[in-house]
DNA sequence: TAAACAACCTAACGTTCGTTAGCAAGTAAT
DNA sequence: ATTACTTGCTAACGAACGTTAGGTTGTTTA
């Protein structure tokens, strides 16, 4: 709190004119980011597109949110564990719902014959882990732009490392 | 420290008969795990195998270490940031060296025509992110065994989601 | 058998933590 | 013009933190 106050140029105690507690900050960051992720993914939702196309768009949306808010994303991805009840439970429910977006796409892709996957849930976890690692190395001033990152990720996750003989 | 002492059934102050400081525990865990990872990957090293085979073995070795030490792995993957100098710098150097193992395999695979990759460093990061996410959901009593996890990960990372038309 | 050491204890240290109480000044609403 | 609200302040609270000092007891080592 004293560090935060210092960064704001005010006294630690003054923070409490704006928030009720330290945990409230955590809650706000976590649930605002959840909103951002849902907003982004819902904006690119398109029932008529192929599973491949849907997945590409979802990945792109996710990467955009992640790179636009690197610090809040780090909190969202790592610090939600420290949420107190009932927020902890609520957060996990939201995360599940978000994962289900991806799961639906995978399911659709399997049904349409586009995808071939060892395990559905496992596939989603691996995809999201690849996406969620970005915040640890992404730098806005780096040479790889968000759109390019999304493209590369889509390529790797869809086609893998193996040389494509098409 | 008091929590740790409680778990050990002794007083907090008694811990200091065994260690110099709290940070020493962090250092020991981090560098012991680094040893484990290096040991595992060096044990499966085989210059004569194909890049595909080498990558599969490296992934398997990594997953084995990760699942055999879930809690220490969490520390190794997340808490190294809190290492003080010079250990912080030393740790990063080790991590770089470890990533280079994978990078070499990718390079080899590109040279041999086995792999096709948008960006070499990016590929390694995505692979390792997929591996290092495991500790957040893996349960020894779960139905997916380490060997199976490694196999699924290899399949996903090598071939991607797309249906293989071989 | 004496000395050294290991592993624990109790008591307490100084610091940092999140937070509250109470007050002052500026701004907005009635 | 009075009231109420906002945003900041100083001072301080109790709790928790990592750690040290100094002592006791049992086990090794010389």
Coordinates of C-alpha atoms (C1' of nucleotides) in Angstrom, one line a residue:
Chain A
X1 CA 0.0 0.0 0.0
X2 CA 2.8 2.4 0.9
X3 CA 4.5 1.6 -2.5
X4 CA 1.2 2.2 -4.3
X5 CA 0.7 5.5 -2.5
X6 CA 4.3 6.5 -3.3
X7 CA 3.6 5.8 -7.0
X8 CA 0.5 7.9 -6.8
X9 CA 2.3 10.7 -5.0
X10 CA 0.0 10.6 -1.9
X11 CA 0.1 9.1 1.6
X12 CA -0.8 5.5 2.2
X13 CA -3.8 6.3 4.4
X14 CA -5.2 8.6 1.6
X15 CA -5.8 5.6 -0.6
X16 CA -8.6 4.6 1.7
X17 CA -10.6 7.6 0.5
X18 CA -11.0 5.7 -2.8
X19 CA -11.1 2.0 -1.8
X20 CA -12.4 0.0 1.0
X21 CA -9.5 -2.4 1.3
X22 CA -6.4 -3.8 -0.5
X23 CA -8.4 -6.8 -1.6
X24 CA -10.9 -4.6 -3.3
X25 CA -8.2 -3.5 -5.7
X26 CA -7.4 -7.2 -6.5
X27 CA -11.1 -7.9 -7.0
X28 CA -11.6 -4.9 -9.4
X29 CA -8.5 -5.8 -11.5
X30 CA -9.5 -9.5 -11.7
X31 CA -13.1 -8.9 -12.7
X32 CA -12.4 -6.0 -15.0
X33 CA -10.0 -8.2 -16.9
X34 CA -12.5 -10.9 -17.0
X35 CA -14.9 -8.5 -18.5
X36 CA -12.3 -7.5 -21.1
X37 CA -11.7 -11.0 -22.1
X38 CA -15.4 -11.8 -22.4
X39 CA -16.0 -8.7 -24.3
X40 CA -13.3 -9.4 -26.8
X41 CA -14.2 -13.0 -27.4
X42 CA -17.9 -12.2 -27.7
X43 CA -17.1 -9.5 -30.3
X44 CA -15.5 -12.0 -32.7
X45 CA -18.0 -14.8 -32.2
X46 CA -19.4 -16.0 -35.4
X47 CA -21.5 -19.1 -35.5
X48 CA -21.2 -19.4 -39.3
X49 CA -17.4 -19.4 -39.5
X50 CA -15.4 -22.7 -39.5
X51 CA -13.9 -23.9 -36.3
X52 CA -10.5 -23.1 -37.6
X53 CA -11.5 -19.5 -38.4
X54 CA -13.3 -19.2 -35.0
X55 CA -10.3 -20.4 -33.2
X56 CA -8.0 -18.0 -35.0
X57 CA -10.3 -15.1 -34.1
X58 CA -10.6 -16.2 -30.5
X59 CA -6.8 -16.4 -30.2
X60 CA -6.4 -13.1 -31.8
X61 CA -8.9 -11.5 -29.5
X62 CA -7.3 -13.0 -26.4
X63 CA -3.8 -11.9 -27.5
X64 CA -5.1 -8.3 -28.1
X65 CA -6.5 -8.1 -24.6
X66 CA -3.4 -9.6 -23.1
X67 CA -0.9 -7.3 -24.8
X68 CA -3.1 -4.2 -24.3
X69 CA -3.0 -4.8 -20.5
X70 CA 0.2 -6.6 -19.6
X71 CA 0.3 -5.7 -15.9
X72 CA -3.4 -6.2 -15.2
X73 CA -3.1 -9.5 -17.1
X74 CA -0.3 -10.6 -14.8
X75 CA -2.6 -10.0 -11.8
X76 CA -5.5 -11.7 -13.6
X77 CA -3.5 -14.8 -14.4
X78 CA -1.5 -15.1 -11.2
X79 CA -3.0 -13.3 -8.2
X80 CA -6.7 -14.4 -8.4
X81 CA -5.7 -17.2 -6.0
X82 CA -5.6 -14.7 -3.2
X83 CA -9.2 -13.6 -3.7
X84 CA -11.3 -14.2 -0.7
X85 CA -14.7 -16.0 -0.8
X86 CA -17.1 -15.6 -2.4
X87 CA -15.1 -13.9 -5.1
X88 CA -12.6 -16.7 -5.5
X89 CA -15.4 -19.1 -6.3
X90 CA -17.1 -16.6 -8.6
X91 CA -13.9 -16.0 -10.4
X92 CA -13.3 -19.7 -11.0
X93 CA -16.8 -20.0 -12.5
X94 CA -16.0 -17.2 -14.9
X95 CA -12.8 -18.8 -15.9
X96 CA -14.6 -22.0 -16.5
X97 CA -17.1 -20.2 -18.7
X98 CA -14.3 -18.6 -20.7
X99 CA -12.6 -21.9 -21.2
X100 CA -15.9 -23.3 -22.5
X101 CA -15.8 -20.8 -25.3
X102 CA -12.6 -22.5 -26.5
X103 CA -13.9 -25.9 -25.7
X104 CA -17.0 -25.4 -27.9
X105 CA -14.8 -24.4 -30.8
X106 CA -12.6 -27.5 -30.4
X107 CA -15.7 -29.7 -30.2
X108 CA -17.1 -28.0 -33.3
X109 CA -13.8 -28.6 -35.1
X110 CA -13.8 -32.3 -34.2
X111 CA -17.4 -32.7 -35.3
X112 CA -16.7 -31.0 -38.6
X113 CA -13.5 -33.1 -39.2
X114 CA -11.2 -30.1 -39.0
X115 CA -9.5 -31.1 -35.8
X116 CA -8.1 -34.2 -34.4
X117 CA -7.3 -34.0 -30.7
X118 CA -6.1 -36.5 -28.0
X119 CA -8.2 -35.0 -25.3
X120 CA -10.6 -32.0 -25.5
X121 CA -10.0 -30.4 -22.1
X122 CA -6.3 -31.1 -22.4
X123 CA -6.3 -29.3 -25.8
X124 CA -7.9 -26.2 -24.4
X125 CA -5.5 -26.1 -21.4
X126 CA -2.5 -26.3 -23.8
X127 CA -3.9 -23.6 -26.0
X128 CA -4.5 -21.2 -23.2
X129 CA -1.2 -21.9 -21.5
X130 CA 0.5 -20.9 -24.8
X131 CA -1.5 -17.7 -24.9
X132 CA -1.1 -16.9 -21.2
X133 CA 2.6 -17.1 -21.2
X134 CA 2.9 -14.1 -23.5
X135 CA 2.6 -11.5 -20.7
X136 CA 5.9 -12.8 -19.2
X137 CA 8.0 -11.8 -22.2
X138 CA 5.8 -9.4 -24.3
X139 CA 7.1 -5.8 -24.6
X140 CA 5.1 -3.2 -26.5
X141 CA 8.4 -1.9 -27.9
X142 CA 9.5 -5.3 -29.0
X143 CA 9.6 -6.2 -32.7
X144 CA 6.8 -8.7 -32.6
X145 CA 3.4 -6.9 -32.8
X146 CA 0.3 -8.4 -31.2
X147 CA -1.3 -9.3 -34.6
X148 CA 1.9 -11.1 -35.5
X149 CA 2.0 -13.0 -32.2
X150 CA -1.5 -14.1 -32.7
X151 CA -0.8 -15.3 -36.2
X152 CA 2.3 -17.3 -35.1
X153 CA 0.4 -18.8 -32.2
X154 CA -2.5 -19.8 -34.4
X155 CA 0.0 -21.4 -36.8
X156 CA 1.8 -23.3 -34.1
X157 CA -1.3 -24.5 -32.3
X158 CA -3.2 -25.4 -35.4
X159 CA -0.4 -27.0 -37.5
X160 CA 2.2 -27.8 -34.9
X161 CA 5.9 -27.9 -35.6
X162 CA 5.9 -30.5 -38.3
X163 CA 6.5 -29.5 -41.8
X164 CA 3.3 -29.1 -43.7
X165 CA 3.4 -31.2 -46.9
X166 CA 0.4 -29.4 -48.5
Chain B
X1 CA 8.3 -19.0 8.6
X2 CA 5.8 -19.6 11.4
X3 CA 3.6 -21.6 9.0
X4 CA 6.6 -23.6 8.0
X5 CA 7.6 -24.2 11.6
X6 CA 4.1 -25.3 12.4
X7 CA 4.1 -27.8 9.5
X8 CA 7.4 -29.2 10.8
X9 CA 6.1 -29.3 14.4
X10 CA 8.8 -27.0 15.8
X11 CA 9.1 -23.4 16.7
X12 CA 9.8 -20.7 14.1
X13 CA 13.1 -19.7 15.7
X14 CA 14.3 -23.3 15.6
X15 CA 14.4 -23.3 11.8
X16 CA 17.5 -21.1 12.0
X17 CA 19.5 -24.0 13.3
X18 CA 19.1 -25.5 9.8
X19 CA 19.2 -22.5 7.5
X20 CA 20.7 -19.1 7.4
X21 CA 17.7 -17.2 6.1
X22 CA 14.3 -17.6 4.4
X23 CA 15.9 -16.7 1.1
X24 CA 18.3 -19.6 1.4
X25 CA 15.3 -21.9 1.2
X26 CA 14.2 -20.3 -2.1
X27 CA 17.7 -20.5 -3.5
X28 CA 17.9 -24.2 -2.6
X29 CA 14.6 -25.1 -4.1
X30 CA 15.3 -23.1 -7.3
X31 CA 18.7 -24.5 -7.9
X32 CA 17.9 -28.0 -6.9
X33 CA 15.0 -28.0 -9.4
X34 CA 17.3 -26.6 -12.1
X35 CA 19.7 -29.5 -11.4
X36 CA 16.8 -31.9 -11.7
X37 CA 15.7 -30.5 -15.1
X38 CA 19.2 -30.5 -16.4
X39 CA 19.8 -34.0 -15.2
X40 CA 16.7 -35.3 -16.8
X41 CA 17.3 -33.7 -20.2
X42 CA 20.9 -34.7 -20.3
X43 CA 20.0 -38.3 -19.6
X44 CA 17.8 -38.5 -22.7
X45 CA 20.2 -36.6 -24.9
X46 CA 21.0 -38.5 -28.1
X47 CA 22.8 -36.8 -30.9
X48 CA 21.9 -39.6 -33.3
X49 CA 18.1 -39.5 -32.9
X50 CA 15.9 -37.4 -35.2
X51 CA 14.8 -33.9 -34.1
X52 CA 11.3 -35.3 -33.7
X53 CA 12.5 -38.1 -31.5
X54 CA 14.8 -35.8 -29.5
X55 CA 11.9 -33.4 -28.8
X56 CA 9.6 -36.1 -27.7
X57 CA 12.2 -37.3 -25.2
X58 CA 13.0 -33.9 -24.0
X59 CA 9.3 -33.2 -23.4
X60 CA 8.9 -36.5 -21.6
X61 CA 11.8 -35.8 -19.4
X62 CA 10.5 -32.3 -18.6
X63 CA 7.1 -33.6 -17.7
X64 CA 8.5 -36.3 -15.5
X65 CA 10.4 -33.9 -13.4
X66 CA 7.5 -31.5 -13.3
X67 CA 5.0 -34.1 -12.1
X68 CA 7.4 -35.7 -9.7
X69 CA 7.9 -32.4 -7.9
X70 CA 4.7 -30.4 -8.3
X71 CA 5.2 -28.0 -5.4
X72 CA 8.9 -27.4 -5.9
X73 CA 8.1 -26.8 -9.6
X74 CA 5.6 -24.1 -8.7
X75 CA 8.4 -22.4 -6.8
X76 CA 10.9 -22.9 -9.5
X77 CA 8.5 -21.5 -12.1
X78 CA 7.0 -18.6 -10.2
X79 CA 9.1 -17.5 -7.3
X80 CA 12.6 -17.3 -8.8
X81 CA 11.8 -13.6 -9.4
X82 CA 12.3 -13.0 -5.7
X83 CA 15.9 -14.3 -5.7
X84 CA 18.4 -11.6 -4.7
X85 CA 21.5 -10.9 -6.6
X86 CA 23.7 -12.6 -7.7
X87 CA 21.4 -15.6 -7.6
X88 CA 18.8 -14.0 -9.7
X89 CA 21.2 -13.4 -12.6
X90 CA 22.7 -16.9 -12.2
X91 CA 19.3 -18.4 -12.3
X92 CA 18.3 -16.6 -15.5
X93 CA 21.6 -17.8 -17.1
X94 CA 20.6 -21.4 -16.2
X95 CA 17.2 -20.9 -17.6
X96 CA 18.6 -19.6 -20.8
X97 CA 20.9 -22.6 -21.1
X98 CA 18.0 -24.9 -20.6
X99 CA 15.9 -23.2 -23.3
X100 CA 18.9 -23.6 -25.6
X101 CA 18.6 -27.3 -25.4
X102 CA 15.1 -27.0 -26.9
X103 CA 16.2 -24.4 -29.3
X104 CA 19.0 -26.6 -30.6
X105 CA 16.5 -29.4 -31.3
X106 CA 14.2 -27.0 -33.1
X107 CA 17.1 -25.7 -35.2
X108 CA 18.1 -29.3 -36.0
X109 CA 14.6 -30.1 -37.0
X110 CA 14.4 -27.1 -39.3
X111 CA 17.8 -28.1 -40.9
X112 CA 16.7 -31.6 -41.4
X113 CA 13.4 -30.6 -42.9
X114 CA 11.3 -32.1 -40.2
X115 CA 10.0 -28.9 -38.7
X116 CA 8.6 -25.7 -40.1
X117 CA 8.4 -22.9 -37.6
X118 CA 7.4 -19.2 -37.9
X119 CA 10.1 -18.1 -35.3
X120 CA 12.6 -20.2 -33.5
X121 CA 12.6 -18.5 -30.1
X122 CA 8.9 -18.1 -30.2
X123 CA 8.5 -21.8 -30.8
X124 CA 10.5 -22.7 -27.8
X125 CA 8.6 -20.3 -25.6
X126 CA 5.3 -21.8 -26.7
X127 CA 6.5 -25.3 -26.2
X128 CA 7.8 -24.6 -22.7
X129 CA 4.7 -22.6 -21.8
X130 CA 2.6 -25.6 -22.6
X131 CA 4.8 -27.8 -20.5
X132 CA 5.0 -25.4 -17.6
X133 CA 1.3 -25.0 -17.2
X134 CA 0.9 -28.6 -16.1
X135 CA 1.8 -28.0 -12.5
X136 CA -1.3 -25.8 -12.1
X137 CA -3.7 -28.7 -12.8
X138 CA -1.8 -31.9 -12.5
X139 CA -2.9 -34.2 -9.7
X140 CA -1.0 -37.5 -9.0
X141 CA -4.3 -39.2 -8.3
X142 CA -5.8 -37.8 -11.6
X143 CA -6.6 -40.2 -14.4
X144 CA -3.9 -38.8 -16.8
X145 CA -0.5 -40.3 -16.0
X146 CA 2.8 -38.4 -16.6
X147 CA 3.7 -40.6 -19.6
X148 CA 0.3 -40.0 -21.1
X149 CA 0.5 -36.2 -20.6
X150 CA 3.9 -36.2 -22.3
X151 CA 2.5 -38.1 -25.2
X152 CA -0.5 -35.8 -25.6
X153 CA 1.7 -32.8 -25.4
X154 CA 4.1 -34.1 -28.0
X155 CA 1.2 -34.9 -30.3
X156 CA -0.3 -31.4 -29.9
X157 CA 2.9 -29.5 -30.2
X158 CA 4.2 -31.5 -33.1
X159 CA 1.1 -32.0 -35.2
X160 CA -1.2 -29.3 -33.9
X161 CA -5.0 -29.5 -33.8
X162 CA -5.5 -30.0 -37.5
X163 CA -6.6 -33.4 -38.6
X164 CA -3.6 -35.3 -40.0
X165 CA -4.4 -36.6 -43.5
X166 CA -1.5 -39.1 -43.6
Chain C
dT1 C1' 35.5 -38.4 30.2
dA2 C1' 35.6 -33.9 28.4
dA3 C1' 34.5 -31.1 24.7
dA4 C1' 32.0 -30.0 20.7
dC5 C1' 28.1 -30.0 18.2
dA6 C1' 23.2 -30.5 16.8
dA7 C1' 18.5 -29.5 17.4
dC8 C1' 15.4 -27.7 19.9
dC9 C1' 13.4 -24.1 23.3
dT10 C1' 11.6 -19.2 25.2
dA11 C1' 11.7 -14.4 24.8
dA12 C1' 12.0 -10.7 22.3
dC13 C1' 14.0 -7.4 18.8
dG14 C1' 13.0 -4.1 15.1
dT15 C1' 10.4 -3.5 10.8
dT16 C1' 6.8 -3.6 7.8
dC17 C1' 2.0 -4.4 7.0
dG18 C1' -3.0 -3.0 6.2
dT19 C1' -5.8 -0.1 8.3
dT20 C1' -8.5 3.5 11.3
dA21 C1' -9.4 8.0 13.6
dG22 C1' -9.7 12.5 13.2
dC23 C1' -9.0 16.7 10.8
dA24 C1' -8.3 20.3 6.9
dA25 C1' -9.2 22.2 2.5
dG26 C1' -11.5 22.5 -1.9
dT27 C1' -15.5 21.6 -4.8
dA28 C1' -20.4 20.7 -5.8
dA29 C1' -25.3 20.6 -4.6
dT30 C1' -29.5 22.7 -2.3
Chain D
dA1 C1' -24.9 30.7 1.9
dT2 C1' -25.1 26.5 4.1
dT3 C1' -24.4 21.8 3.6
dA4 C1' -22.4 17.8 2.1
dC5 C1' -19.1 15.3 -0.3
dT6 C1' -14.4 14.5 -2.0
dT7 C1' -9.6 14.1 -1.5
dG8 C1' -6.0 14.7 0.9
dC9 C1' -3.3 15.0 5.4
dT10 C1' -0.9 13.4 10.2
dA11 C1' -0.6 10.2 13.8
dA12 C1' -1.0 5.9 15.3
dC13 C1' -3.1 1.2 16.0
dG14 C1' -2.4 -3.9 16.4
dA15 C1' -0.9 -7.7 14.0
dA16 C1' 2.4 -10.3 11.4
dC17 C1' 6.9 -10.6 9.6
dG18 C1' 11.9 -12.5 9.5
dT19 C1' 15.3 -12.9 12.6
dT20 C1' 18.6 -12.9 16.9
dA21 C1' 20.1 -13.9 21.7
dG22 C1' 20.8 -17.0 25.0
dG23 C1' 19.8 -21.2 27.1
dT24 C1' 18.9 -26.5 27.7
dT25 C1' 19.4 -31.2 26.4
dG26 C1' 21.0 -35.1 24.0
dT27 C1' 24.4 -37.1 20.9
dT28 C1' 29.1 -37.3 18.7
dT29 C1' 33.8 -36.8 18.6
dA30 C1' 38.7 -36.3 20.5

